[in-house]
Amino acid sequence: MKQSILVVNCGSSSLKLALFDERSEKIASAVAQRLNEQDAFARIDGDNHTVELPANANHKQALQTLVSALRDRQLMASAPLCIGHRVVHGGETFREAVLIDSDVIETINDCAGLAPLHNPVALAGIEATREQFPDIPQIAAFDTAYHQTLAPRAYLYALPEAYYRDWSVRRYGFHGISHFFMANEAARRLGKTPATTSIISAHLGNGCSITAIKDGLSVDTSMGLTPLEGLVMGTRSGDVDPGLFGYLASRGMTLNEIHEVLNHKSGLLGISGQTNDMRSLCELADHGHEPSALAIEIFCFRLAKYVGAMMASLSHLDALVLTGGIGENSSRVREKTLSHLKLLGFHIDADMNEHHGCYSDGRIEHADSRFPILVIPTNEELVIAREAARLVANS
Ligand code: AMP
């Protein structure tokens, strides 16, 4: 009988499932959204019928419903060989994916203070799959793990050292599963091995981060203690002056209100006053909406500055690599960003930028460019499925 690998990705209000066969080919994927809300809904990708979910369905109900739906459609004939979970925060404990046992669960729980929106739902997903498939091995892959190779100069804040020692205050970095995929895929496309390949990897989705990767290892990254630091994002501010917190408090805002604004009402949404969606922003800007044009401008300028900053960690650069919904699809953002980086020798080819994908290996740099520039679709689920298969084979 064919054996599959199930990948579970729990967001704060969503649950995504992906099913792979033993050769890492994707068999099916499914998603439940707006969980714990009145209008929770679910669907199987490529299937026209929505999957019924009860109102206010939680992660456990969503998992049960989607697994039954996959079974009904003959997409999951038997229990999977193993299950891989995406977990946002692994603190300093996890440098790679691990088989889940009670110690691992306890540590994920201990890290929940650093990722209060994410680690508890990942644990809910692990619990739900354990109930549904009690005898199936499960693994956890961490968004932070890939960045555990950062040196102290990159991960320490310039704060009293007791904050790190006593409270674990440091830069952790996120999107590590995606950046790891980019490091490997870029090396493959460049005809090199990951261990000899150095890239700058920009993951530009609703959340955005950029990582310097030296000889296959993460050496600097833009996100920090939390996924709020760094680039401008859909609804997150990215870098602001730390003095802002005291100033906003002096204007009467509470800690919760400041947190809410910086995480959910800032970024592209905050600047444009309209939307966090880059595609919609581009349309608005084309129709003369100036705040939307400004949001795109600020997004690209901050990104360009970070590309420059990431160069400080590298002794050579094999490629700048772009991914995520914006990185993969927005030729406008790519063009605008790279236009700020001519002094460093980046030169985009306008035609290849418009039609990337028609050209080999997603390359969009002009013949004059000092460095290759690649557009590569990320595949975090595949990384997790491969890690799950590897750990189970070795166990
Ligand atoms: P992700 O979180 O990776 O799904 O990325 C979501 C972001 O990608 C949103 O801001 C989308 O508007 C953006 N996006 C997706 N497709 C396009 C497109 N064709 N052009 C511009 N932005 C896009």
XYZ file of C-alpha atoms and ligand atoms in Angstrom:
418
model
C 0.000 0.000 0.000
C 1.212 3.507 -0.842
C 2.286 5.531 2.159
C 1.754 9.228 2.508
C 3.203 12.000 4.651
C 0.810 14.533 6.154
C 2.036 18.090 6.765
C 0.068 20.223 9.227
C 0.495 23.995 9.413
C -1.585 25.695 12.113
C -1.855 29.496 11.951
C -3.591 31.595 14.569
C -6.934 31.267 12.750
C -6.166 28.780 10.002
C -5.138 25.189 9.433
C -3.448 23.966 6.269
C -2.897 20.330 5.374
C -0.703 18.929 2.613
C -0.385 15.283 1.710
C 2.718 13.957 -0.045
C 3.506 10.517 -1.435
C 6.714 8.651 -0.603
C 8.520 10.350 -3.504
C 7.636 13.784 -2.058
C 5.068 14.475 -4.791
C 2.078 16.402 -3.480
C -1.141 14.364 -3.554
C -3.578 16.875 -2.082
C -3.872 20.002 0.024
C -6.654 21.517 2.078
C -7.241 24.587 4.177
C -9.584 25.767 6.926
C -9.825 29.491 7.635
C -11.469 31.947 10.012
C -11.325 29.319 12.751
C -13.028 30.201 16.038
C -15.219 32.632 14.117
C -18.859 32.466 13.066
C -17.987 32.111 9.381
C -15.274 29.428 9.623
C -14.925 27.578 6.326
C -12.814 24.852 4.733
C -12.001 23.510 1.305
C -9.896 20.939 -0.468
C -7.743 22.528 -3.176
C -8.911 21.705 -6.678
C -12.328 20.609 -5.389
C -15.352 22.753 -6.216
C -17.357 21.715 -3.165
C -16.677 23.514 0.102
C -16.297 21.306 3.149
C -18.914 21.949 5.841
C -17.452 23.276 9.093
C -19.492 24.104 12.202
C -19.619 27.803 13.162
C -16.758 28.703 15.525
C -14.944 25.468 14.586
C -11.583 25.167 16.340
C -8.336 23.621 15.033
C -9.252 20.143 16.257
C -12.655 20.154 14.569
C -11.109 21.526 11.382
C -8.497 18.764 11.339
C -11.083 16.010 11.884
C -13.341 17.440 9.203
C -10.599 17.858 6.608
C -9.120 14.396 7.225
C -12.588 12.856 6.766
C -13.081 14.894 3.591
C -9.711 13.709 2.225
C -10.721 10.129 3.017
C -14.165 10.518 1.412
C -12.506 11.702 -1.771
C -10.117 8.706 -1.741
C -7.149 11.054 -1.379
C -6.025 9.487 1.893
C -6.648 5.772 1.665
C -4.819 4.820 4.863
C -3.210 6.464 7.872
C -0.094 8.443 6.898
C 3.399 7.043 7.433
C 4.264 10.109 9.507
C 3.034 13.615 10.248
C 5.092 16.806 10.101
C 4.079 19.955 11.968
C 5.249 23.480 11.362
C 6.051 25.150 14.685
C 6.941 28.832 14.734
C 9.179 29.102 17.804
C 11.720 26.552 18.970
C 13.786 28.984 21.060
C 17.443 28.003 21.332
C 16.652 24.353 21.973
C 15.912 23.199 18.449
C 18.551 23.575 15.742
C 16.704 21.199 13.401
C 13.454 19.243 13.071
C 12.797 16.609 15.759
C 10.547 13.648 16.455
C 7.856 14.800 18.863
C 7.809 13.308 22.354
C 6.629 14.663 25.703
C 9.891 16.620 26.249
C 9.529 18.289 22.862
C 5.940 19.230 23.655
C 7.024 20.712 26.969
C 9.728 22.795 25.272
C 7.330 24.068 22.586
C 5.041 25.051 25.432
C 7.918 26.791 27.233
C 8.566 28.843 24.060
C 4.920 29.943 23.868
C 5.705 33.159 25.739
C 7.861 34.181 22.746
C 5.171 33.263 20.182
C 1.830 33.503 21.978
C -0.249 33.570 18.776
C 1.491 30.605 17.173
C 2.967 27.963 19.503
C -0.301 27.222 21.366
C -2.144 26.542 18.089
C 0.713 24.348 16.852
C 0.348 22.353 20.080
C -3.413 22.140 19.484
C -2.657 20.718 16.018
C -0.188 18.182 17.434
C -2.713 17.132 20.078
C -5.501 16.781 17.509
C -3.408 14.651 15.127
C -2.233 12.496 18.042
C -5.850 11.784 18.919
C -6.713 11.010 15.327
C -3.569 8.971 14.552
C -2.296 7.758 17.949
C 0.334 5.342 16.618
C 1.791 7.496 13.857
C 5.156 9.228 14.465
C 5.038 13.016 14.389
C 7.811 15.525 13.870
C 8.120 19.256 14.472
C 9.947 21.605 12.061
C 10.688 25.053 13.485
C 10.729 28.431 11.784
C 13.500 29.516 14.125
C 15.770 26.450 13.827
C 17.582 27.413 10.626
C 18.730 30.690 12.206
C 20.421 29.010 15.156
C 23.710 29.360 13.256
C 23.697 33.155 13.750
C 26.745 34.388 15.664
C 26.269 36.486 18.843
C 27.135 39.653 16.910
C 24.032 39.042 14.786
C 21.642 37.682 17.401
C 22.347 39.846 20.459
C 20.634 43.170 20.982
C 22.660 45.976 22.507
C 20.896 45.538 25.835
C 22.109 44.623 29.333
C 23.377 41.060 28.966
C 21.184 39.792 31.825
C 18.147 40.193 29.554
C 19.553 37.483 27.305
C 20.776 35.287 30.171
C 17.653 35.521 32.331
C 14.848 36.175 29.854
C 16.178 34.758 26.544
C 15.924 38.177 24.896
C 17.779 37.814 21.569
C 17.086 37.752 17.862
C 15.714 34.360 16.777
C 14.629 34.952 13.177
C 11.681 33.285 11.441
C 10.628 31.892 8.027
C 13.622 29.564 8.477
C 11.942 26.662 6.681
C 11.442 28.857 3.612
C 14.965 30.331 3.714
C 16.408 26.815 4.045
C 14.440 25.760 0.969
C 15.735 28.815 -0.927
C 19.345 28.059 0.031
C 19.052 24.555 -1.385
C 16.985 25.396 -4.437
C 19.166 28.374 -5.402
C 22.274 26.187 -5.135
C 20.645 23.542 -7.321
C 19.657 26.098 -9.947
C 23.127 27.641 -9.925
C 24.723 24.219 -10.353
C 26.449 24.402 -6.966
C 26.230 22.617 -3.637
C 24.417 24.349 -0.744
C 27.585 24.203 1.368
C 29.429 26.417 -1.129
C 26.557 28.759 -1.966
C 26.000 32.200 -0.440
C 22.765 34.048 -1.126
C 20.505 36.768 0.170
C 17.026 35.271 0.458
C 14.002 37.598 0.629
C 10.709 35.980 1.667
C 8.043 38.549 0.780
C 4.546 37.420 1.645
C 2.070 38.857 4.089
C 4.956 38.429 6.547
C 8.348 39.447 5.159
C 11.933 38.649 6.131
C 15.348 38.635 4.524
C 18.278 36.369 5.397
C 21.972 36.345 4.581
C 23.032 32.751 3.899
C 26.767 32.034 3.864
C 27.887 28.646 2.560
C 24.406 27.253 3.205
C 24.053 28.618 6.750
C 21.953 31.501 8.021
C 24.286 34.243 9.294
C 21.931 37.218 9.635
C 18.224 37.791 9.312
C 15.785 40.661 9.620
C 13.213 39.280 12.070
C 14.192 39.273 15.721
C 12.817 38.294 19.102
C 9.416 38.241 17.417
C 8.322 38.297 13.759
C 7.651 42.045 14.068
C 11.199 43.287 13.432
C 12.678 44.176 10.073
C 10.941 44.726 6.747
C 7.619 46.464 6.181
C 4.937 43.734 6.045
C 1.241 43.410 5.227
C -0.006 44.602 8.613
C 3.252 44.689 10.654
C 5.361 47.815 10.951
C 8.778 46.154 10.885
C 11.506 48.355 12.385
C 10.421 51.409 14.343
C 12.291 53.576 16.822
C 12.050 51.802 20.223
C 11.355 55.279 21.611
C 7.982 55.071 19.888
C 6.607 52.765 22.613
C 7.131 55.318 25.395
C 5.851 58.129 23.216
C 2.638 56.279 22.308
C 2.180 55.348 25.986
C 2.546 59.041 26.890
C -0.293 59.739 24.428
C -2.492 57.359 26.443
C -2.171 54.091 24.538
C -2.010 50.865 26.528
C 0.547 48.122 25.891
C -2.134 45.977 24.258
C -3.193 48.806 21.966
C 0.396 49.470 20.894
C 0.920 45.758 20.270
C -2.291 45.578 18.244
C -1.373 48.588 16.097
C 2.187 47.460 15.339
C 1.155 43.898 14.499
C -2.229 44.266 12.859
C -2.821 47.848 11.748
C 0.539 48.988 10.411
C 2.708 48.025 7.432
C 1.117 48.292 3.987
C -2.336 48.475 5.563
C -1.396 51.276 7.919
C 0.352 53.449 5.320
C -2.264 52.984 2.598
C -5.249 53.129 4.952
C -6.850 50.626 2.563
C -5.392 47.144 2.359
C -2.502 44.867 3.275
C -2.716 43.126 -0.104
C 0.045 44.089 -2.542
C -2.012 43.226 -5.604
C -4.841 45.540 -4.504
C -2.327 48.249 -3.579
C -0.850 48.158 -7.080
C -4.347 48.556 -8.554
C -5.140 51.419 -6.202
C -1.830 53.116 -7.014
C -2.552 52.735 -10.749
C -5.830 54.565 -10.170
C -4.030 57.480 -8.547
C -4.421 56.553 -4.857
C -1.312 58.252 -3.484
C -1.159 56.585 -0.031
C -1.094 53.183 -1.794
C 1.730 54.317 -4.082
C 3.592 55.556 -0.998
C 3.074 52.224 0.794
C 4.696 50.397 -2.142
C 7.497 52.968 -2.208
C 8.269 52.562 1.509
C 8.048 48.750 1.267
C 10.589 48.635 -1.576
C 12.957 51.203 -0.072
C 13.124 49.367 3.275
C 13.692 46.087 1.451
C 16.514 47.590 -0.622
C 18.183 48.965 2.512
C 18.062 45.488 4.071
C 19.598 43.875 0.978
C 22.498 46.269 1.452
C 22.683 45.473 5.180
C 22.776 41.719 4.518
C 25.879 42.167 2.320
C 27.858 42.986 5.494
C 27.688 39.312 6.548
C 28.930 37.811 3.291
C 32.328 37.502 1.667
C 30.830 36.744 -1.725
C 27.310 36.602 -3.150
C 26.063 33.935 -5.555
C 22.557 35.371 -5.944
C 19.783 37.518 -4.577
C 16.717 35.289 -4.365
C 13.096 36.452 -4.054
C 10.086 34.424 -2.976
C 6.666 34.588 -1.254
C 3.455 35.902 -2.815
C 4.981 39.335 -3.470
C 8.506 38.206 -4.356
C 7.207 35.591 -6.787
C 4.490 37.671 -8.418
C 5.120 41.381 -8.218
C 7.439 42.513 -11.019
C 6.723 46.063 -9.863
C 8.091 45.473 -6.355
C 11.137 43.672 -7.754
C 11.859 46.462 -10.222
C 11.345 49.263 -7.696
C 13.487 47.551 -5.062
C 16.355 46.749 -7.389
C 16.329 50.306 -8.765
C 17.722 51.409 -5.374
C 20.603 48.938 -5.577
C 22.396 49.945 -8.751
C 25.373 51.239 -6.798
C 25.927 47.721 -5.455
C 25.853 46.372 -8.998
C 22.369 44.812 -9.096
C 20.772 45.291 -12.488
C 17.416 43.778 -13.334
C 16.385 42.926 -16.894
C 12.992 44.593 -17.457
C 11.735 41.983 -19.909
C 12.912 38.973 -17.899
C 11.418 40.548 -14.790
C 8.009 40.755 -16.478
C 8.183 37.233 -17.835
C 10.194 35.322 -15.290
C 9.388 31.650 -15.496
C 9.554 31.763 -19.280
C 13.301 31.971 -18.790
C 15.455 29.258 -17.342
C 15.659 28.893 -13.601
C 13.713 32.075 -12.756
C 16.662 34.388 -13.480
C 15.779 38.021 -14.001
C 19.144 39.835 -13.941
C 20.471 41.854 -16.855
C 23.659 40.637 -18.529
C 25.475 43.605 -16.884
C 24.380 42.696 -13.371
C 27.165 41.993 -10.913
C 25.022 39.300 -9.255
C 22.381 36.813 -10.423
C 18.819 37.647 -9.283
C 16.419 34.701 -9.034
C 12.679 34.353 -8.487
C 11.958 30.993 -6.867
C 8.587 29.769 -5.531
C 9.092 28.623 -1.965
C 7.917 25.204 -0.766
C 7.892 24.970 3.021
C 5.549 21.978 3.066
C 7.980 19.962 0.978
C 10.816 20.715 3.418
C 8.671 19.529 6.333
C 7.579 16.374 4.474
C 11.199 15.513 3.643
C 12.317 16.141 7.216
C 9.495 13.912 8.480
C 10.449 11.091 6.109
C 14.147 11.442 7.039
C 13.569 11.434 10.800
C 11.187 8.499 10.660
C 13.560 6.489 8.437
C 16.395 7.148 10.924
C 14.348 6.394 14.044
P 1.772 35.059 0.838
O 1.657 35.437 2.294
O 3.098 34.455 0.490
O 0.598 34.259 0.333
O 1.724 36.441 0.014
C 0.617 37.290 0.060
C 0.965 38.589 -0.647
O 1.342 38.305 -2.015
C -0.215 39.562 -0.720
O 0.229 40.870 -0.444
C -0.631 39.449 -2.171
O -1.261 40.615 -2.651
C 0.713 39.246 -2.834
N 0.509 38.781 -4.208
C 0.048 37.587 -4.624
N -0.062 37.570 -5.983
C 0.355 38.793 -6.418
C 0.487 39.404 -7.702
N 0.166 38.759 -8.813
N 0.964 40.680 -7.765
C 1.293 41.355 -6.646
N 1.193 40.821 -5.398
C 0.728 39.570 -5.290
